[in-house]
Coordinates of C-alpha atoms in Angstrom, one line a residue:
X182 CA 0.0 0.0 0.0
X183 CA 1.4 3.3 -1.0
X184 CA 2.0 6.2 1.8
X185 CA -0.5 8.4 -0.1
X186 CA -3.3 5.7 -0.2
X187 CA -2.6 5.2 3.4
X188 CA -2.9 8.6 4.5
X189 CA -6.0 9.2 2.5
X190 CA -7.5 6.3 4.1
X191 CA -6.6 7.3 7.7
X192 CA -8.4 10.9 6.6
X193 CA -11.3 8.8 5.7
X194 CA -11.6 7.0 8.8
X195 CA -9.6 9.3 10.8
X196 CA -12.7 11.3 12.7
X197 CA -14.6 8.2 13.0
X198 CA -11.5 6.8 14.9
X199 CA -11.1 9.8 17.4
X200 CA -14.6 9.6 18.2
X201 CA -14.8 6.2 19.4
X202 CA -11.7 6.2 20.8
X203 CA -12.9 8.6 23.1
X204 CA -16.3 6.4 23.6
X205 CA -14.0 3.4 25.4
X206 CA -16.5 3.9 28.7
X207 CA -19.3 3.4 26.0
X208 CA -17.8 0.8 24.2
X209 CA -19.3 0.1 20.8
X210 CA -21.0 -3.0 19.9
X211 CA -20.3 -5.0 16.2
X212 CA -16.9 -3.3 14.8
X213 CA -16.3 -5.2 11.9
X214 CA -13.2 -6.4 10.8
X215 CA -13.0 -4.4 7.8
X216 CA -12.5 -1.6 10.1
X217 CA -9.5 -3.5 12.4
X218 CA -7.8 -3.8 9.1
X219 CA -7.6 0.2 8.8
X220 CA -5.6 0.1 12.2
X221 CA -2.4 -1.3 10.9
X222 CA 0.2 0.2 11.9
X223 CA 2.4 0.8 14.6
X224 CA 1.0 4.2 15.2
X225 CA -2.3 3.1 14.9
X226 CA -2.7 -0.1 16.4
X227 CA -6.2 -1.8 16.4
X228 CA -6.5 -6.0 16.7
X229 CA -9.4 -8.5 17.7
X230 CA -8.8 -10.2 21.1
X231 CA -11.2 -13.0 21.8
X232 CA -14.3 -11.5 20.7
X233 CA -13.4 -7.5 21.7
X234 CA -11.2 -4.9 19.6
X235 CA -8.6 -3.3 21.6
X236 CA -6.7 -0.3 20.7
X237 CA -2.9 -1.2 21.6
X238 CA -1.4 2.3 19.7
X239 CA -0.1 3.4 23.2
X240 CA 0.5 0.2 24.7
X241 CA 3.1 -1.4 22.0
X242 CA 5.9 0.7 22.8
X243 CA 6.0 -0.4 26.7
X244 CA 5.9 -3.8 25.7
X245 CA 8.8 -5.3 27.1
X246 CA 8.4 -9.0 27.3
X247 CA 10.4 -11.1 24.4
X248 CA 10.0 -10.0 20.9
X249 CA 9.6 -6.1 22.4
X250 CA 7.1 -4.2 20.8
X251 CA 7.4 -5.5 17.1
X252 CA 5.6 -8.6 18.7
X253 CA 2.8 -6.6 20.0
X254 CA 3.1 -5.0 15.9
X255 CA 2.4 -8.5 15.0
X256 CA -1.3 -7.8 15.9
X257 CA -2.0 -4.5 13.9
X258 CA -5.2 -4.7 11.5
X259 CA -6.4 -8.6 12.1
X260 CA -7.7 -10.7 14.8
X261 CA -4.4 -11.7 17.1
X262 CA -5.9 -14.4 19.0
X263 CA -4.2 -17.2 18.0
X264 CA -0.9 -15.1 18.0
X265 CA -2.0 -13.5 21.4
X266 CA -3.1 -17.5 23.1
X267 CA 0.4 -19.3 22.0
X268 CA 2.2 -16.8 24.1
X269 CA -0.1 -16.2 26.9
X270 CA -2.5 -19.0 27.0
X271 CA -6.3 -18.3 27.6
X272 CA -5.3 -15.6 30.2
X273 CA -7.4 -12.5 29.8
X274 CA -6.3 -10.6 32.3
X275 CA -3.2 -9.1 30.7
X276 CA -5.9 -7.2 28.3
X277 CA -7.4 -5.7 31.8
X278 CA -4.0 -4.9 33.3
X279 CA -3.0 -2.1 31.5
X280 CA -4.7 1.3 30.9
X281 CA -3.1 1.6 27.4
X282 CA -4.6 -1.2 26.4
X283 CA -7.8 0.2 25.4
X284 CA -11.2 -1.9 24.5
X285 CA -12.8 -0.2 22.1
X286 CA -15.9 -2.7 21.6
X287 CA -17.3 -5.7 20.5
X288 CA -16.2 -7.5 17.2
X289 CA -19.2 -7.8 14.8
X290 CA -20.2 -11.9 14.1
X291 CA -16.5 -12.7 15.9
X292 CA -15.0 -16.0 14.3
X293 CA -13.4 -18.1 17.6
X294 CA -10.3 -18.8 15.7
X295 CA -9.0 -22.3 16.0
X296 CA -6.9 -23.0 18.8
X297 CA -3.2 -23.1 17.2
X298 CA -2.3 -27.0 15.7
X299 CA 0.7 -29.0 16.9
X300 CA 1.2 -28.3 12.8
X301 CA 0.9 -24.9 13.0
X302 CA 2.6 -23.5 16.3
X303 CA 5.0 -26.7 17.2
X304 CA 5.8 -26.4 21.0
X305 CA 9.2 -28.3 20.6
X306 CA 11.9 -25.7 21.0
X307 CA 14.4 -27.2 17.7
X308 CA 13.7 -28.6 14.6
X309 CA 15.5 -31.4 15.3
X310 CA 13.4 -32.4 17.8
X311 CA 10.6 -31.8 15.9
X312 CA 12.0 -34.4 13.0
X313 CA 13.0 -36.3 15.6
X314 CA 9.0 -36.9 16.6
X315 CA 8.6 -37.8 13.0
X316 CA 9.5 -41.0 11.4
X317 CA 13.5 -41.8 11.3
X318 CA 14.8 -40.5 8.5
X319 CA 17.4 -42.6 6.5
X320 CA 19.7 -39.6 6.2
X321 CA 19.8 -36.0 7.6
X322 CA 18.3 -33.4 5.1
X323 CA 21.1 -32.2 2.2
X324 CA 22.9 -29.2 2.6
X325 CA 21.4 -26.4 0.3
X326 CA 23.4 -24.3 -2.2
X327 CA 22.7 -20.8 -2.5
X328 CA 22.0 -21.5 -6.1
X329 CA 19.1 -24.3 -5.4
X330 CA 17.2 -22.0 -2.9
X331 CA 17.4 -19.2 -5.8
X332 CA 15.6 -21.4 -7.9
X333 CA 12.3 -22.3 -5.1
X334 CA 11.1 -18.5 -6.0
X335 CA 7.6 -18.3 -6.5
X336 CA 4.5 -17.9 -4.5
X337 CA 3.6 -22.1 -5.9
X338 CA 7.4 -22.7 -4.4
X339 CA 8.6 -20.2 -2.0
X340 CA 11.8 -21.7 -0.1
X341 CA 13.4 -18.6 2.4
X342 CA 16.4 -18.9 4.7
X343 CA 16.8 -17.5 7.8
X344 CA 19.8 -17.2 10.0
X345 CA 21.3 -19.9 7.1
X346 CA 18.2 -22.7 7.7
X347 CA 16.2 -23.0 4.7
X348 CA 12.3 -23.4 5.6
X349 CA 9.8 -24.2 2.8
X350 CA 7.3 -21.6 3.2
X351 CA 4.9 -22.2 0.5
X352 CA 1.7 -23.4 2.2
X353 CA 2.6 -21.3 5.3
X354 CA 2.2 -18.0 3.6
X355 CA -1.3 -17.7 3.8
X356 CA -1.6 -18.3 7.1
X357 CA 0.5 -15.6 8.1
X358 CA -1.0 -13.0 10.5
X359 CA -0.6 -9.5 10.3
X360 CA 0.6 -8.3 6.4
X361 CA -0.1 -11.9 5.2
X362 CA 1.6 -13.7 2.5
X363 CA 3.0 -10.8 0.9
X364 CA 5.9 -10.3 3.2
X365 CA 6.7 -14.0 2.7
X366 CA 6.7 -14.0 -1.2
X367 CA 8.9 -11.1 -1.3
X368 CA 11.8 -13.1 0.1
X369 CA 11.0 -16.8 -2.0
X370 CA 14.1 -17.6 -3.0
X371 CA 16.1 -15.3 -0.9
X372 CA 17.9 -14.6 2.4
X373 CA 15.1 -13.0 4.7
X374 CA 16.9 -12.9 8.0
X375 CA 16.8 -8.6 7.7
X376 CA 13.5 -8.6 7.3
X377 CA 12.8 -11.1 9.6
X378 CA 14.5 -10.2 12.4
X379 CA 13.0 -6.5 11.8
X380 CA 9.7 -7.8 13.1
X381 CA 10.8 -10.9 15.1
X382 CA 12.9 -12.4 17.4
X383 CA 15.1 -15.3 16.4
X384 CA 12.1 -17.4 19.0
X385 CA 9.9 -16.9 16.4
X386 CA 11.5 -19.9 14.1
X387 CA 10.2 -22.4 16.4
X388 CA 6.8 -22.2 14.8
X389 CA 8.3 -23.2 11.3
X390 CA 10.7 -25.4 12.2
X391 CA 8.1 -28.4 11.0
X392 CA 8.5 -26.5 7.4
X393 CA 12.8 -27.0 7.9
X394 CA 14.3 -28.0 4.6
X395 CA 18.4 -28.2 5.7
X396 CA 21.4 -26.1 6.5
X397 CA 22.5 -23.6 3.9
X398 CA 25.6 -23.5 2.4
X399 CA 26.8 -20.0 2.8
X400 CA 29.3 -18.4 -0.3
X401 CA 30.1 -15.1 -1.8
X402 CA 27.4 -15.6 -4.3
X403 CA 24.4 -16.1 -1.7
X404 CA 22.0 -13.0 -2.5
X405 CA 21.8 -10.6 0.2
X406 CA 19.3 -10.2 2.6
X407 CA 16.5 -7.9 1.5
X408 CA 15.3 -5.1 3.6
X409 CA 12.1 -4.3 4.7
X410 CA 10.0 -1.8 2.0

């Protein structure tokens, strides 16, 4: 999205915003998701919490747990309760505990989202272990060239490496929160540690490690990592 499209759609919505914002002792019933999607930024911070919408613009930057603020960033524009439940568990209270966390209202016709999938958020801290749950492979996973992950570079076969472990992320993609699969298909093919780490902590490779292809094979000709747009 372009900076003058977003700025004309903050205009748009901008008023509307103020106004309930300053309604939170009233707080509005049936905000639609459409709406939480207009809040996507870290200086305008909106997400869906377990039925509720909750303004976390202020909140974010005091966020010092792991992952600092960026993981609170995570949540902007979309419903962050599957994101929000891996790392807290079903315990509302930290949405209470806070005065810059601020409810805004109810979520129109919430969706419960599904409650994250050994698949989808493994709990095993390595993907060793993870294969290791699996059945026994004959032999440990090749060694990638730089040239071979070039070649996995489309959104059908999207192969990324971060901190020099490739991860097949094609089927992942769409299930990230947050931007979505854009932020993934701009790095198919590629080295995304830079603009991974710009939003995530090193942890954050635990939930993918079910997606590990093998250990890349670092040389001179391995593309450089792309930075965030």
């Amino acid at each position: 999205m372009s900076d003058m499209t977003r700025l004309l759609r903050q205009t748009m919505y901008g008023l509307w915003a103020s106004m309930l914002s300053h309604a939170i002792t009233n707080c509005v019933d049936g905000i639609t998701l459409d709406i939480v999607k207009l809040h996507d930024s870290s200086v305008d911070c909106w997400s869906a919490l377990y039925g509720n919408v909750y303004d976390l613009t202020e909140y974010g930057p005091t966020h010092n747990a792991g992952g600092g603020p960026r993981r609170v960033w995570t949540l902007c524009g979309s419903d962050g309760t599957v994101i929000f439940d891996t790392f807290h568990g079903d315990d509302k209270q930290w949405l209470t505990q806070f005065e810059t966390i601020k409810n805004l209202g109810s979520l129109e016709t919430p969706t419960n989202p599904p409650s994250p999938s050994p698949e989808a958020f493994p709990t095993t801290p390595h993907p060793t272990q993870i294969m290791d749950t699996a059945e026994p492979s004959k032999t440990d996973p090749d060694p990638i060239l730089p040239e071979e992950l070039a070649t996995h570079n489309t959104t059908t076969d999207c192969w990324v490496a971060f901190y020099e472990k490739v991860f097949n992320m094609t089927d992942y993609a769409d299930q990230h929160p947050g931007p979505g699969a854009s932020v993934i298909h701009q790095e198919c093919g590629k080295n995304g540690t830079q603009a991974f780490s710009a939003f995530h902590t090193q942890e954050y490779l635990d939930f993918v490690s079910y997606l590990f292809v093998g250990e890349l094979i670092v040389g001179e000709d391995f593309p450089p990592p792309t930075a965030c747009p």
